[in-house]
């Protein structure tokens, strides 16, 4: 993972150097608000690996960059994937062959997917003038805290299975949530364009969760266990400058 981070830093810094070689004078540090869309690909760890496999996160962020290169962020990410590893969720309503029977006596078309979200606030710092010629770009690290929630989305294709409708779903969906801490290490790049600004790197999440359902039908009991759920992944975001503070120009190449 760190080998790829080194490659990323070299590639992005070479872009910054190329811009700097064409400039007549250096940038000044700017303070600004930015809106970002981002995507992450996660490998699960800990108890989360027992529930889902490789999954994605797509979300939105609001960033404030100060003149001394601190980044304050609010982040929301929708989690989705198609690798559900948890087994036996519908055992209590399945036949010996593992099929659920609908109200017409036919095999129901039931599909299950992991879904969830991360919501967290973070504080980070750009280490300027290390791998970039301007003080608005450079290696970036951040840390934060927030909330993780996920569940199994159970889709009854055709809606003909009453045992999987309404409140009955709550006995099977494994709704889980809890506090989460977050770390990120990568590179933050800002160009002279309002729209060509991005960050990329590796993200690490640790969540301390538990079941939010009072009863699991397949277990015939409540799940009272405490979980430690981990996510490791590569994250990339695209920033759009909303405004700048003060009278300094955003970029002066």
CSV table of C-alpha atoms in Angstrom, one decimal:
chain,number,residue,atom,x,y,z
A,1,UNK,CA,0.0,0.0,0.0
A,2,UNK,CA,2.8,2.4,0.9
A,3,UNK,CA,4.6,1.6,-2.3
A,4,UNK,CA,1.5,2.8,-4.3
A,5,UNK,CA,1.3,5.9,-2.1
A,6,UNK,CA,4.9,6.8,-3.0
A,7,UNK,CA,4.1,6.4,-6.7
A,8,UNK,CA,1.1,8.6,-6.3
A,9,UNK,CA,3.1,11.3,-4.6
A,10,UNK,CA,5.8,11.3,-7.3
A,11,UNK,CA,3.2,11.5,-10.1
A,12,UNK,CA,1.2,14.3,-8.6
A,13,UNK,CA,4.3,16.3,-7.6
A,14,UNK,CA,5.7,16.1,-11.1
A,15,UNK,CA,2.4,17.7,-12.3
A,16,UNK,CA,2.9,20.5,-9.8
A,17,UNK,CA,6.6,21.0,-10.8
A,18,UNK,CA,5.6,21.2,-14.5
A,19,UNK,CA,3.1,24.0,-13.6
A,20,UNK,CA,5.7,25.7,-11.5
A,21,UNK,CA,8.3,25.7,-14.3
A,22,UNK,CA,5.8,27.7,-16.5
A,23,UNK,CA,5.1,30.3,-13.8
A,24,UNK,CA,6.5,33.7,-13.5
A,25,UNK,CA,6.0,33.9,-9.8
A,26,UNK,CA,4.9,31.7,-6.9
A,27,UNK,CA,1.4,31.3,-5.6
A,28,UNK,CA,0.3,32.9,-2.4
A,29,UNK,CA,-1.5,30.9,0.2
A,30,UNK,CA,-5.2,31.1,-0.1
A,31,UNK,CA,-8.1,30.4,2.3
A,32,UNK,CA,-11.2,29.0,0.7
A,33,UNK,CA,-14.3,26.8,1.0
A,34,UNK,CA,-14.5,23.8,-1.3
A,35,UNK,CA,-17.2,21.3,-2.2
A,36,UNK,CA,-16.1,17.8,-3.1
A,37,UNK,CA,-17.4,14.6,-4.6
A,38,UNK,CA,-15.3,11.5,-3.8
A,39,UNK,CA,-15.1,7.7,-4.2
A,40,UNK,CA,-13.4,5.1,-2.1
A,41,UNK,CA,-12.8,1.4,-2.6
A,42,UNK,CA,-12.7,-0.5,0.7
A,43,UNK,CA,-11.3,-3.8,1.9
A,44,UNK,CA,-13.1,-4.8,5.1
A,45,UNK,CA,-11.4,-6.0,8.3
A,46,UNK,CA,-12.3,-7.1,11.7
A,47,UNK,CA,-16.0,-8.1,12.3
A,48,UNK,CA,-17.0,-6.2,9.1
A,49,UNK,CA,-15.2,-8.8,7.0
A,50,UNK,CA,-17.6,-11.4,8.3
A,51,UNK,CA,-20.5,-9.5,6.9
A,52,UNK,CA,-19.4,-8.0,3.6
A,53,UNK,CA,-16.5,-8.2,1.1
A,54,UNK,CA,-14.9,-5.6,-1.1
A,55,UNK,CA,-17.2,-2.6,-1.3
A,56,UNK,CA,-17.4,1.0,-2.4
A,57,UNK,CA,-18.1,4.4,-0.8
A,58,UNK,CA,-19.3,7.4,-2.8
A,59,UNK,CA,-20.0,10.7,-1.1
A,60,UNK,CA,-19.8,14.4,-0.6
A,61,UNK,CA,-17.6,16.6,1.5
A,62,UNK,CA,-17.4,20.3,2.5
A,63,UNK,CA,-13.8,21.5,3.1
A,64,UNK,CA,-12.4,24.8,4.5
A,65,UNK,CA,-8.8,25.4,3.8
A,66,UNK,CA,-7.1,28.0,6.0
A,67,UNK,CA,-4.1,30.2,5.0
A,68,UNK,CA,-1.8,28.1,7.2
A,69,UNK,CA,-2.8,24.9,5.2
A,70,UNK,CA,-5.2,23.3,7.7
A,71,UNK,CA,-8.2,21.5,6.2
A,72,UNK,CA,-11.5,21.3,8.2
A,73,UNK,CA,-14.0,18.9,6.6
A,74,UNK,CA,-17.5,17.4,7.0
A,75,UNK,CA,-17.8,14.1,5.1
A,76,UNK,CA,-20.7,11.8,4.2
A,77,UNK,CA,-20.2,8.6,2.3
A,78,UNK,CA,-22.8,6.0,1.0
A,79,UNK,CA,-21.5,2.5,1.3
A,80,UNK,CA,-22.6,-0.2,-1.2
A,81,UNK,CA,-21.5,-3.5,-2.7
A,82,UNK,CA,-22.6,-6.9,-3.9
A,83,UNK,CA,-20.4,-9.2,-1.8
A,84,UNK,CA,-22.5,-10.3,1.2
A,85,UNK,CA,-20.6,-12.8,3.3
A,86,UNK,CA,-23.0,-13.3,6.2
A,87,UNK,CA,-24.8,-16.6,5.9
A,88,UNK,CA,-28.0,-18.0,7.4
A,89,UNK,CA,-29.9,-14.7,7.5
A,90,UNK,CA,-33.1,-16.2,6.1
A,91,UNK,CA,-32.7,-19.7,7.5
A,92,UNK,CA,-35.8,-19.5,9.7
A,93,UNK,CA,-38.1,-18.9,6.7
A,94,UNK,CA,-36.3,-21.1,4.1
A,95,UNK,CA,-36.9,-24.6,2.9
A,96,UNK,CA,-34.4,-27.4,3.4
A,97,UNK,CA,-33.0,-26.4,0.0
A,98,UNK,CA,-32.5,-22.8,1.0
A,99,UNK,CA,-35.4,-21.3,-0.9
A,100,UNK,CA,-38.0,-18.8,0.5
A,101,UNK,CA,-41.5,-19.5,-0.7
A,102,UNK,CA,-43.8,-16.6,-1.6
A,103,UNK,CA,-47.5,-16.3,-1.1
A,104,UNK,CA,-48.2,-18.0,-4.4
A,105,UNK,CA,-46.3,-21.1,-3.4
A,106,UNK,CA,-43.4,-20.3,-5.7
A,107,UNK,CA,-39.7,-19.8,-5.0
A,108,UNK,CA,-39.3,-16.1,-4.2
A,109,UNK,CA,-36.6,-14.1,-5.9
A,110,UNK,CA,-34.8,-12.6,-2.9
A,111,UNK,CA,-31.6,-10.5,-3.3
A,112,UNK,CA,-29.5,-9.2,-0.5
A,113,UNK,CA,-26.8,-6.5,-0.6
A,114,UNK,CA,-24.7,-4.7,2.0
A,115,UNK,CA,-25.6,-1.0,2.4
A,116,UNK,CA,-24.6,1.8,4.8
A,117,UNK,CA,-23.0,5.1,5.3
A,118,UNK,CA,-20.2,6.9,7.1
A,119,UNK,CA,-20.6,10.4,8.5
A,120,UNK,CA,-17.6,12.1,10.1
A,121,UNK,CA,-15.7,15.3,10.7
A,122,UNK,CA,-12.0,15.6,10.2
A,123,UNK,CA,-9.0,17.9,10.5
A,124,UNK,CA,-6.0,17.7,8.3
A,125,UNK,CA,-2.9,19.5,7.2
A,126,UNK,CA,-1.2,20.1,3.9
A,127,UNK,CA,2.6,19.9,4.1
A,128,UNK,CA,3.3,22.5,1.5
A,129,UNK,CA,6.5,23.1,-0.6
A,130,UNK,CA,7.6,19.5,-0.1
A,131,UNK,CA,6.6,17.8,-3.3
A,132,UNK,CA,5.0,20.8,-5.0
A,133,UNK,CA,6.2,24.3,-5.9
A,134,UNK,CA,3.2,26.1,-4.5
A,135,UNK,CA,2.0,26.5,-0.9
A,136,UNK,CA,-1.5,25.3,-1.6
A,137,UNK,CA,-0.5,21.7,-2.6
A,138,UNK,CA,1.5,18.9,-1.0
A,139,UNK,CA,1.3,15.7,1.1
A,140,UNK,CA,-1.8,15.7,3.2
A,141,UNK,CA,-2.8,13.8,6.4
A,142,UNK,CA,-6.0,14.0,8.4
A,143,UNK,CA,-7.8,12.4,11.3
A,144,UNK,CA,-11.5,12.6,12.3
A,145,UNK,CA,-14.4,11.0,14.2
A,146,UNK,CA,-18.0,10.2,13.4
A,147,UNK,CA,-20.5,7.5,12.9
A,148,UNK,CA,-20.8,4.3,10.8
A,149,UNK,CA,-24.1,2.5,10.0
A,150,UNK,CA,-24.8,-0.5,7.8
A,151,UNK,CA,-27.3,-3.2,7.2
A,152,UNK,CA,-28.3,-5.9,4.8
A,153,UNK,CA,-30.7,-4.6,2.1
A,154,UNK,CA,-33.2,-7.4,1.4
A,155,UNK,CA,-35.0,-7.0,-1.9
A,156,UNK,CA,-38.0,-9.1,-2.7
A,157,UNK,CA,-38.3,-9.0,-6.5
A,158,UNK,CA,-42.1,-8.8,-7.2
A,159,UNK,CA,-43.1,-8.0,-3.6
A,160,UNK,CA,-44.9,-11.4,-3.1
A,161,UNK,CA,-43.2,-12.5,0.1
A,162,UNK,CA,-45.2,-11.2,3.1
A,163,UNK,CA,-42.6,-12.5,5.6
A,164,UNK,CA,-40.1,-10.0,4.2
A,165,UNK,CA,-42.3,-6.9,4.2
A,166,UNK,CA,-42.8,-4.0,6.6
A,167,UNK,CA,-41.5,-4.4,10.1
A,168,UNK,CA,-40.7,-8.1,9.5
A,169,UNK,CA,-37.6,-7.0,7.6
A,170,UNK,CA,-36.1,-5.6,10.8
A,171,UNK,CA,-35.7,-9.1,12.2
A,172,UNK,CA,-33.4,-10.0,9.3
A,173,UNK,CA,-31.5,-6.8,8.1
A,174,UNK,CA,-28.8,-6.8,10.8
A,175,UNK,CA,-28.9,-3.0,11.3
A,176,UNK,CA,-25.6,-2.1,13.0
A,177,UNK,CA,-24.1,1.2,13.9
A,178,UNK,CA,-21.6,3.0,16.2
A,179,UNK,CA,-18.8,5.5,16.6
A,180,UNK,CA,-16.0,5.6,14.1
A,181,UNK,CA,-12.6,7.1,13.8
A,182,UNK,CA,-10.9,8.0,10.5
A,183,UNK,CA,-7.4,8.6,9.2
A,184,UNK,CA,-6.2,9.6,5.7
A,185,UNK,CA,-2.8,10.0,4.1
A,186,UNK,CA,-2.3,11.2,0.6
A,187,UNK,CA,-1.7,14.2,-1.6
A,188,UNK,CA,-3.7,17.5,-1.9
A,189,UNK,CA,-3.5,19.3,-5.3
A,190,UNK,CA,-4.8,22.7,-6.2
A,191,UNK,CA,-4.3,24.2,-9.6
A,192,UNK,CA,-5.0,27.7,-11.0
A,193,UNK,CA,-8.4,26.4,-12.2
A,194,UNK,CA,-11.4,26.7,-9.9
A,195,UNK,CA,-12.5,23.2,-11.0
A,196,UNK,CA,-9.2,21.3,-11.3
A,197,UNK,CA,-8.4,20.5,-7.7
A,198,UNK,CA,-8.3,17.1,-6.1
A,199,UNK,CA,-6.9,14.8,-3.4
A,200,UNK,CA,-6.0,11.2,-3.4
A,201,UNK,CA,-4.6,8.7,-1.0
A,202,UNK,CA,-5.3,5.9,1.5
A,203,UNK,CA,-8.1,6.0,4.1
A,204,UNK,CA,-8.5,3.9,7.3
A,205,UNK,CA,-11.6,3.6,9.4
A,206,UNK,CA,-12.2,1.9,12.7
A,207,UNK,CA,-15.8,1.6,14.0
A,208,UNK,CA,-17.1,0.4,17.4
A,209,UNK,CA,-20.6,-0.9,16.7
A,210,UNK,CA,-23.4,-3.1,17.9
A,211,UNK,CA,-26.7,-4.4,16.6
A,212,UNK,CA,-29.6,-1.9,16.7
A,213,UNK,CA,-32.3,-4.6,16.4
A,214,UNK,CA,-34.0,-6.0,19.5
A,215,UNK,CA,-34.5,-9.5,17.9
A,216,UNK,CA,-33.0,-11.6,15.1
A,217,UNK,CA,-35.5,-14.1,13.7
A,218,UNK,CA,-32.9,-16.6,12.5
A,219,UNK,CA,-31.0,-16.6,15.8
A,220,UNK,CA,-34.2,-16.5,17.8
A,221,UNK,CA,-32.5,-14.0,20.2
A,222,UNK,CA,-31.1,-10.5,20.3
A,223,UNK,CA,-27.5,-10.0,19.1
A,224,UNK,CA,-25.8,-8.3,22.1
A,225,UNK,CA,-22.2,-8.7,20.9
A,226,UNK,CA,-19.9,-5.7,20.4
A,227,UNK,CA,-18.2,-5.4,17.1
A,228,UNK,CA,-14.9,-3.8,15.9
A,229,UNK,CA,-15.2,-3.1,12.2
A,230,UNK,CA,-12.4,-1.9,9.9
A,231,UNK,CA,-12.1,-0.4,6.5
A,232,UNK,CA,-9.0,0.1,4.4
A,233,UNK,CA,-9.1,1.7,1.1
A,234,UNK,CA,-8.0,4.1,-1.6
A,235,UNK,CA,-9.9,7.3,-1.8
A,236,UNK,CA,-10.0,10.1,-4.4
A,237,UNK,CA,-11.9,13.3,-4.3
A,238,UNK,CA,-12.5,16.2,-6.8
A,239,UNK,CA,-12.8,19.7,-5.2
A,240,UNK,CA,-14.7,22.7,-6.6
A,241,UNK,CA,-13.8,26.0,-5.2
A,242,UNK,CA,-16.8,27.8,-3.7
A,243,UNK,CA,-15.2,31.0,-2.6
A,244,UNK,CA,-12.1,32.5,-1.2
A,245,UNK,CA,-11.5,34.7,1.8
A,246,UNK,CA,-9.5,37.9,1.9
A,247,UNK,CA,-8.2,39.8,-1.1
A,248,UNK,CA,-5.6,37.4,-2.2
A,249,UNK,CA,-5.9,35.8,-5.6
A,250,UNK,CA,-6.7,32.1,-5.7
A,251,UNK,CA,-3.8,31.2,-8.0
A,252,UNK,CA,-1.3,33.5,-9.6
A,253,UNK,CA,0.6,31.4,-12.1
